CSV table of C-alpha atoms and ligand atoms in Angstrom, one decimal:
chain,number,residue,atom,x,y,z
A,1,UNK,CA,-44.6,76.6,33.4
A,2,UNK,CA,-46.9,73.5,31.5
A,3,UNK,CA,-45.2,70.1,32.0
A,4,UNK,CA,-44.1,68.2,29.2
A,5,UNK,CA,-47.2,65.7,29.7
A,6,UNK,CA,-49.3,69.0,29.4
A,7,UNK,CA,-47.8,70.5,26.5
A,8,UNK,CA,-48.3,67.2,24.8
A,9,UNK,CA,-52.1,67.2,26.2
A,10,UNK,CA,-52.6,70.5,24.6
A,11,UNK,CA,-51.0,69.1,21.3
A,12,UNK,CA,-48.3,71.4,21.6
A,13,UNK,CA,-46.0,68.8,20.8
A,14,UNK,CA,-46.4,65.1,19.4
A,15,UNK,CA,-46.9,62.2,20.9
A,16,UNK,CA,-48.0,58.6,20.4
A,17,UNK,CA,-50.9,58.5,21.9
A,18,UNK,CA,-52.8,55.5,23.3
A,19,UNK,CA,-55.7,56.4,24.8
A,20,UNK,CA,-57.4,59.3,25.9
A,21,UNK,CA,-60.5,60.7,28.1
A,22,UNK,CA,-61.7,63.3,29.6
A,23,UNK,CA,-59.3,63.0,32.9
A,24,UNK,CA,-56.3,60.6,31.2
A,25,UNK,CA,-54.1,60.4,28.3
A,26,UNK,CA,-52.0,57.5,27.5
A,27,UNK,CA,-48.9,57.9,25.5
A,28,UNK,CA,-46.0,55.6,24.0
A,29,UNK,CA,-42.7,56.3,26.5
A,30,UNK,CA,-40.1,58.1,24.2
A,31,UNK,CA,-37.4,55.6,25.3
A,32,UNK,CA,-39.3,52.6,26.2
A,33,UNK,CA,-37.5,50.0,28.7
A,34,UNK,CA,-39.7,47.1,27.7
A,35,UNK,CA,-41.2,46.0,24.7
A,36,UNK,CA,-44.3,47.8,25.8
A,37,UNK,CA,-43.9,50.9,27.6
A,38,UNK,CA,-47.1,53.3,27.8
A,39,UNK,CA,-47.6,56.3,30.7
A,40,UNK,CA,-50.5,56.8,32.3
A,41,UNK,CA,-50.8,60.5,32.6
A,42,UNK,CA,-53.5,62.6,34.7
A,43,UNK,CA,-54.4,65.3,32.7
A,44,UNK,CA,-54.5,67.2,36.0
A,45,UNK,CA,-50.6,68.6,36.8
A,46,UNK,CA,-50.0,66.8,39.7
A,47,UNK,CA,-46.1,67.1,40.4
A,48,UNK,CA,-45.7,63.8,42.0
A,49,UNK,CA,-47.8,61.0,44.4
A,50,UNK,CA,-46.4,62.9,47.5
A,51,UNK,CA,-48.5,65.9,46.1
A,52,UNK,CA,-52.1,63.6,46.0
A,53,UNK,CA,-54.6,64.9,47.8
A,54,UNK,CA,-57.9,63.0,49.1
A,55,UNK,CA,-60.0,64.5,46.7
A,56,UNK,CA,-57.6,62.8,44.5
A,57,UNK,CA,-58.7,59.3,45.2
A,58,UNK,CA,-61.0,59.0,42.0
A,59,UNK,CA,-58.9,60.2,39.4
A,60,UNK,CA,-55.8,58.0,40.9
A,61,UNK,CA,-58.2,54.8,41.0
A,62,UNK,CA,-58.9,55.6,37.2
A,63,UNK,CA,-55.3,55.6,36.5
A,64,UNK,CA,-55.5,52.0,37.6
A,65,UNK,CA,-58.6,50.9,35.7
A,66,UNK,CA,-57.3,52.4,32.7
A,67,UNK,CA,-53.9,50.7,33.2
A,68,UNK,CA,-56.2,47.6,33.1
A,69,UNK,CA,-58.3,48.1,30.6
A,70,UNK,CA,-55.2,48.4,28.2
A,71,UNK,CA,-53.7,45.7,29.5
A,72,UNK,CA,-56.6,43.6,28.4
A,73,UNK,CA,-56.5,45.2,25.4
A,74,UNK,CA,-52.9,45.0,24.2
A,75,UNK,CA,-53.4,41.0,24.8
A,76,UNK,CA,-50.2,41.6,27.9
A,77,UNK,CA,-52.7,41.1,30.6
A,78,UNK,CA,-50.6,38.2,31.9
A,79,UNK,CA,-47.6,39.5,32.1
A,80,UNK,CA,-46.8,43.6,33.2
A,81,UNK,CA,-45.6,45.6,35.7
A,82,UNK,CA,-46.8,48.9,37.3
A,83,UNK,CA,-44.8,51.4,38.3
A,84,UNK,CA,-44.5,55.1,40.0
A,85,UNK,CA,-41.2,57.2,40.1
A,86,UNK,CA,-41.0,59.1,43.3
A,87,UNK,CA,-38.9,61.8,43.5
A,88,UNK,CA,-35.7,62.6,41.7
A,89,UNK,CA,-33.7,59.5,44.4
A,90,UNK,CA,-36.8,57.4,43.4
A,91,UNK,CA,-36.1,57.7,39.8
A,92,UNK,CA,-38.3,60.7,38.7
A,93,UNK,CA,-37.5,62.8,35.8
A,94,UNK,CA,-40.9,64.6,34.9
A,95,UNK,CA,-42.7,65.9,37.8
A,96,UNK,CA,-46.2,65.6,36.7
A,97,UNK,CA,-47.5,62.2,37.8
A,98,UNK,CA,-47.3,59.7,35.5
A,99,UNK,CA,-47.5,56.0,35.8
A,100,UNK,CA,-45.7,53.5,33.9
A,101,UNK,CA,-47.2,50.2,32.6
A,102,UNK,CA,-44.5,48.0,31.2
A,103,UNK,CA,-44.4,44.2,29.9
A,104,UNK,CA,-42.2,42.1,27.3
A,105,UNK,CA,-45.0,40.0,26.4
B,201,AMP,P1,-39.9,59.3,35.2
B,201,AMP,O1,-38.5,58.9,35.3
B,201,AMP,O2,-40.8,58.4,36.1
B,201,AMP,O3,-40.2,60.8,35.5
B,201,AMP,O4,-40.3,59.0,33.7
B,201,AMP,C1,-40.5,60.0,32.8
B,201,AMP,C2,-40.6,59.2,31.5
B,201,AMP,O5,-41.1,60.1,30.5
B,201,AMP,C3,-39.3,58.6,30.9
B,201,AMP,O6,-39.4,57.2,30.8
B,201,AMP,C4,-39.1,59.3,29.6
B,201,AMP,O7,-38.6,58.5,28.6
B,201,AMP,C5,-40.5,59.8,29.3
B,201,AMP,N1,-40.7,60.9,28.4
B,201,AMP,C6,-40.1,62.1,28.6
B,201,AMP,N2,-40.4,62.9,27.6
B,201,AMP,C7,-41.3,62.3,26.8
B,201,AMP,C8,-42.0,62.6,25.6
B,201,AMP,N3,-42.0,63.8,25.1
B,201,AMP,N4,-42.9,61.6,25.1
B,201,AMP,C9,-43.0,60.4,25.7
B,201,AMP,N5,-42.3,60.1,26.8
B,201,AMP,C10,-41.5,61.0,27.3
């Protein structure tokens, strides 16, 4: 069964998106907690960062350079927190990795 972050990768439903590559998408949280409040998605269905693997390392370093990159670009690269949910006690509701980049800059 496709995740949520999938079915929105595969346009199957809407989303606002942010930014997208070959390996990343970047979408506008649904409820947003800050004034900005993007995930950074792998497009690869990773349930959560207890399921990376070595050959993971790339693709989870992106996640940070592209976390970055926006930041720079969204003028909040003073001010923004990064975080992952880990497991349902650590606050996790969709299990396909996800990271959230927040600020109220
Ligand atoms: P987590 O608690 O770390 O699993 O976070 C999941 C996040 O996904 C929550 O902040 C939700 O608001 C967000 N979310 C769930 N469904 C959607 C959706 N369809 N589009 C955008 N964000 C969503």
């Amino acid at each position: 069964m496709p995740s949520i972050f999938t079915k929105i990768i595969e346009r199957e439903i809407p989303a606002d998106i942010e930014f997208e590559n070959k390996n990343i998408i970047v979408i506008k949280d649904i409820h947003p907690q800050a004034k900005t409040h993007l995930l950074i998605i792998p497009k690869k269905e990773i349930p959560s960062i207890n399921d990376i693997q070595e050959g993971d390392s790339e693709l989870i370093a992106e996640l940070f350079f592209v976390a970055k990159t926006i930041a720079l670009k969204l003028w909040i690269q003073d001010w923004y927190q990064l975080k992952f949910h880990v497991w349902a006690k650590g606050g996790q509701e969709v299990f396909h990795l996800h990271l959230h980049l927040t600020s109220d800059l």
